[in-house]
Amino acid sequence: MKKYVSLYVHIPFCVVKCKYCDFLSFDGESYGTMLRYVDCLCQEIKMYAPIVADYGVRSIFIGGGTPSLLDESLITNIMAFIRRYFHVEKNAEVTIEANPGTLRHQKLNGYKAAGINRISIGLQSCDDDMLKKLGRIHNFDQFVASYNAARRAGFQNINIDIMSGLPGQTIHTYVDTLSRVIEFGPEHISAYSLSIEEGTPFAKDPQILSELPPEMVDRRMYEITKQLLAAHGYDRYEFSNYAKPGYECKHNMVYWTGGEYIGFGIGASSYFQGKRFNNMRDIFKYIELMENLSDKFVEADNMELLYNDTTRTLRENVTNIYIDARMEEFMFLGLRMTCGVSREDFKERFNKDIYEVYGSVLNKYIGEGFMASEGDRIYLTDAGIDVSNVILADFLLDS
Ligand code: SF4
């Protein structure tokens, strides 16, 4: 059977850091640093050449940060390296994350020519005052211009990210954002609830914290999102992701179904050939290491090259994923999808019936109405999704 791997490329640059963001990204880096970083990414992509010959690539995700900050020539370069060293399938989904305010017509055309066929635009809110409060670099009009430019450039698969539970947001202003987004008719909508992360300006701002909507209001926003999007033909296929039929994000599905993926760039995680690892997070150490890699290293022809002394510094937390951890992940991630997990798939992967391993927890939650079983699928019900944190914790196996 042919093997597949998905690829993630991390671009850690932003124009200005948003006030709620704890992603690995930096503002104010020089163009020179960006150029050197992209060269290093290409070097890292090349490193895998000897061990990925048997793999097909069905999805690529260029995320960040703000990848659309990079000129089309740099994205073209990254894509050219990927195509040179990996077998990218003809109909692969290739996504780039973009911020309104960084997309121009020429850039979009360049991305298209480089083989990118999906754009994920971070809008977050249609309210300009809210965008300012969040520290976003764009206003709503700039989003409209970017969205229309993407359509004009021929992109037929667009995601829009929005957020609920924002400081000072009311149900009325949230529904206004959601309704306006629906009017654009994107193929995919990601609707996340704001989470306050330690160390961010929001977490240290008592005024912002006092403006957060109560949990009940946030929950109501979540309910409205489900109802309104269902009424407009969007399927909720994961807790926070909605798509028109056939437009579910293939890349995310790989994560949620336990597929293999390789991450390039700082902080990127990988799950490949039974091992899970993260790249180092320090950008200048990463650049120094990759710039000093010798060609001899690149010509190595076995898996050891990924774990030898040189790359041990690049890759942190290399862990062998044994069967118990794989079963736990299969359940944690699979149950995020509204279609849940497949009993047959479980049997095929682990050579055991799912009830042999998880019988008591499944019977308990199915009996209480938090989970359901239909044909081959086992999934969380709406009531189960509401308390998913508690339920998923019960799928941890005693080791
Ligand atoms: S654009 Fe995205 S990655 Fe960059 S600071 Fe804002 S939320 Fe974070």
PDB file of N, CA, C and O in Angstrom, residues 36 85 118 181 192 204 256 270 279 291 337 345 354 357 378:
ATOM      1  N   ARG A  36      17.322  34.404   5.015  1.00  0.00           N
ATOM      2  CA  ARG A  36      18.172  33.330   5.563  1.00  0.00           C
ATOM      3  C   ARG A  36      17.302  32.193   6.108  1.00  0.00           C
ATOM      4  O   ARG A  36      17.602  31.019   5.929  1.00  0.00           O
ATOM      5  N   TYR A  85      11.993  17.407  -3.877  1.00  0.00           N
ATOM      6  CA  TYR A  85      12.396  16.310  -2.985  1.00  0.00           C
ATOM      7  C   TYR A  85      11.258  15.420  -2.505  1.00  0.00           C
ATOM      8  O   TYR A  85      11.508  14.395  -1.879  1.00  0.00           O
ATOM      9  N   ARG A 118      -5.252  26.765  -1.833  1.00  0.00           N
ATOM     10  CA  ARG A 118      -6.189  27.062  -0.735  1.00  0.00           C
ATOM     11  C   ARG A 118      -5.608  28.197   0.094  1.00  0.00           C
ATOM     12  O   ARG A 118      -4.420  28.181   0.412  1.00  0.00           O
ATOM     13  N   VAL A 181     -19.669  37.142   7.208  1.00  0.00           N
ATOM     14  CA  VAL A 181     -18.733  36.147   6.669  1.00  0.00           C
ATOM     15  C   VAL A 181     -19.488  35.158   5.778  1.00  0.00           C
ATOM     16  O   VAL A 181     -19.026  34.814   4.682  1.00  0.00           O
ATOM     17  N   TYR A 192     -13.228  29.800  16.222  1.00  0.00           N
ATOM     18  CA  TYR A 192     -12.634  29.435  17.509  1.00  0.00           C
ATOM     19  C   TYR A 192     -13.058  30.411  18.585  1.00  0.00           C
ATOM     20  O   TYR A 192     -13.329  31.584  18.307  1.00  0.00           O
ATOM     21  N   LYS A 204      -2.391  40.051  30.801  1.00  0.00           N
ATOM     22  CA  LYS A 204      -1.915  40.961  31.858  1.00  0.00           C
ATOM     23  C   LYS A 204      -2.780  42.216  31.960  1.00  0.00           C
ATOM     24  O   LYS A 204      -2.425  43.144  32.664  1.00  0.00           O
ATOM     25  N   TRP A 256      -6.035  14.696  12.640  1.00  0.00           N
ATOM     26  CA  TRP A 256      -7.096  14.109  13.475  1.00  0.00           C
ATOM     27  C   TRP A 256      -7.283  12.611  13.240  1.00  0.00           C
ATOM     28  O   TRP A 256      -7.944  11.938  14.027  1.00  0.00           O
ATOM     29  N   SER A 270       6.484  17.031  14.207  1.00  0.00           N
ATOM     30  CA  SER A 270       6.396  15.968  13.213  1.00  0.00           C
ATOM     31  C   SER A 270       5.926  14.696  13.886  1.00  0.00           C
ATOM     32  O   SER A 270       6.179  14.477  15.068  1.00  0.00           O
ATOM     33  N   ASN A 279      10.819  20.650  16.349  1.00  0.00           N
ATOM     34  CA  ASN A 279      12.047  21.377  16.037  1.00  0.00           C
ATOM     35  C   ASN A 279      12.347  22.391  17.134  1.00  0.00           C
ATOM     36  O   ASN A 279      11.436  22.846  17.836  1.00  0.00           O
ATOM     37  N   GLU A 291      22.584  26.502   8.466  1.00  0.00           N
ATOM     38  CA  GLU A 291      23.565  27.071   7.536  1.00  0.00           C
ATOM     39  C   GLU A 291      24.883  26.294   7.586  1.00  0.00           C
ATOM     40  O   GLU A 291      25.653  26.291   6.635  1.00  0.00           O
ATOM     41  N   MET A 337     -13.535  15.005  15.676  1.00  0.00           N
ATOM     42  CA  MET A 337     -14.342  15.091  14.458  1.00  0.00           C
ATOM     43  C   MET A 337     -15.770  14.665  14.774  1.00  0.00           C
ATOM     44  O   MET A 337     -15.979  13.730  15.545  1.00  0.00           O
ATOM     45  N   ASP A 345     -11.242   0.771  11.556  1.00  0.00           N
ATOM     46  CA  ASP A 345      -9.934   1.415  11.454  1.00  0.00           C
ATOM     47  C   ASP A 345      -9.091   1.104  12.704  1.00  0.00           C
ATOM     48  O   ASP A 345      -7.896   0.807  12.623  1.00  0.00           O
ATOM     49  N   ILE A 354     -12.023  -2.238  19.453  1.00  0.00           N
ATOM     50  CA  ILE A 354     -12.023  -1.026  20.284  1.00  0.00           C
ATOM     51  C   ILE A 354     -12.675  -1.294  21.654  1.00  0.00           C
ATOM     52  O   ILE A 354     -12.253  -0.743  22.670  1.00  0.00           O
ATOM     53  N   VAL A 357     -10.411  -2.674  24.403  1.00  0.00           N
ATOM     54  CA  VAL A 357      -9.543  -1.706  25.080  1.00  0.00           C
ATOM     55  C   VAL A 357     -10.370  -0.688  25.864  1.00  0.00           C
ATOM     56  O   VAL A 357     -10.037  -0.336  26.995  1.00  0.00           O
ATOM     57  N   ILE A 378     -18.092   5.618  16.022  1.00  0.00           N
ATOM     58  CA  ILE A 378     -18.379   5.957  17.417  1.00  0.00           C
ATOM     59  C   ILE A 378     -17.996   7.427  17.588  1.00  0.00           C
ATOM     60  O   ILE A 378     -16.893   7.824  17.213  1.00  0.00           O
TER      61      ILE A 378
END
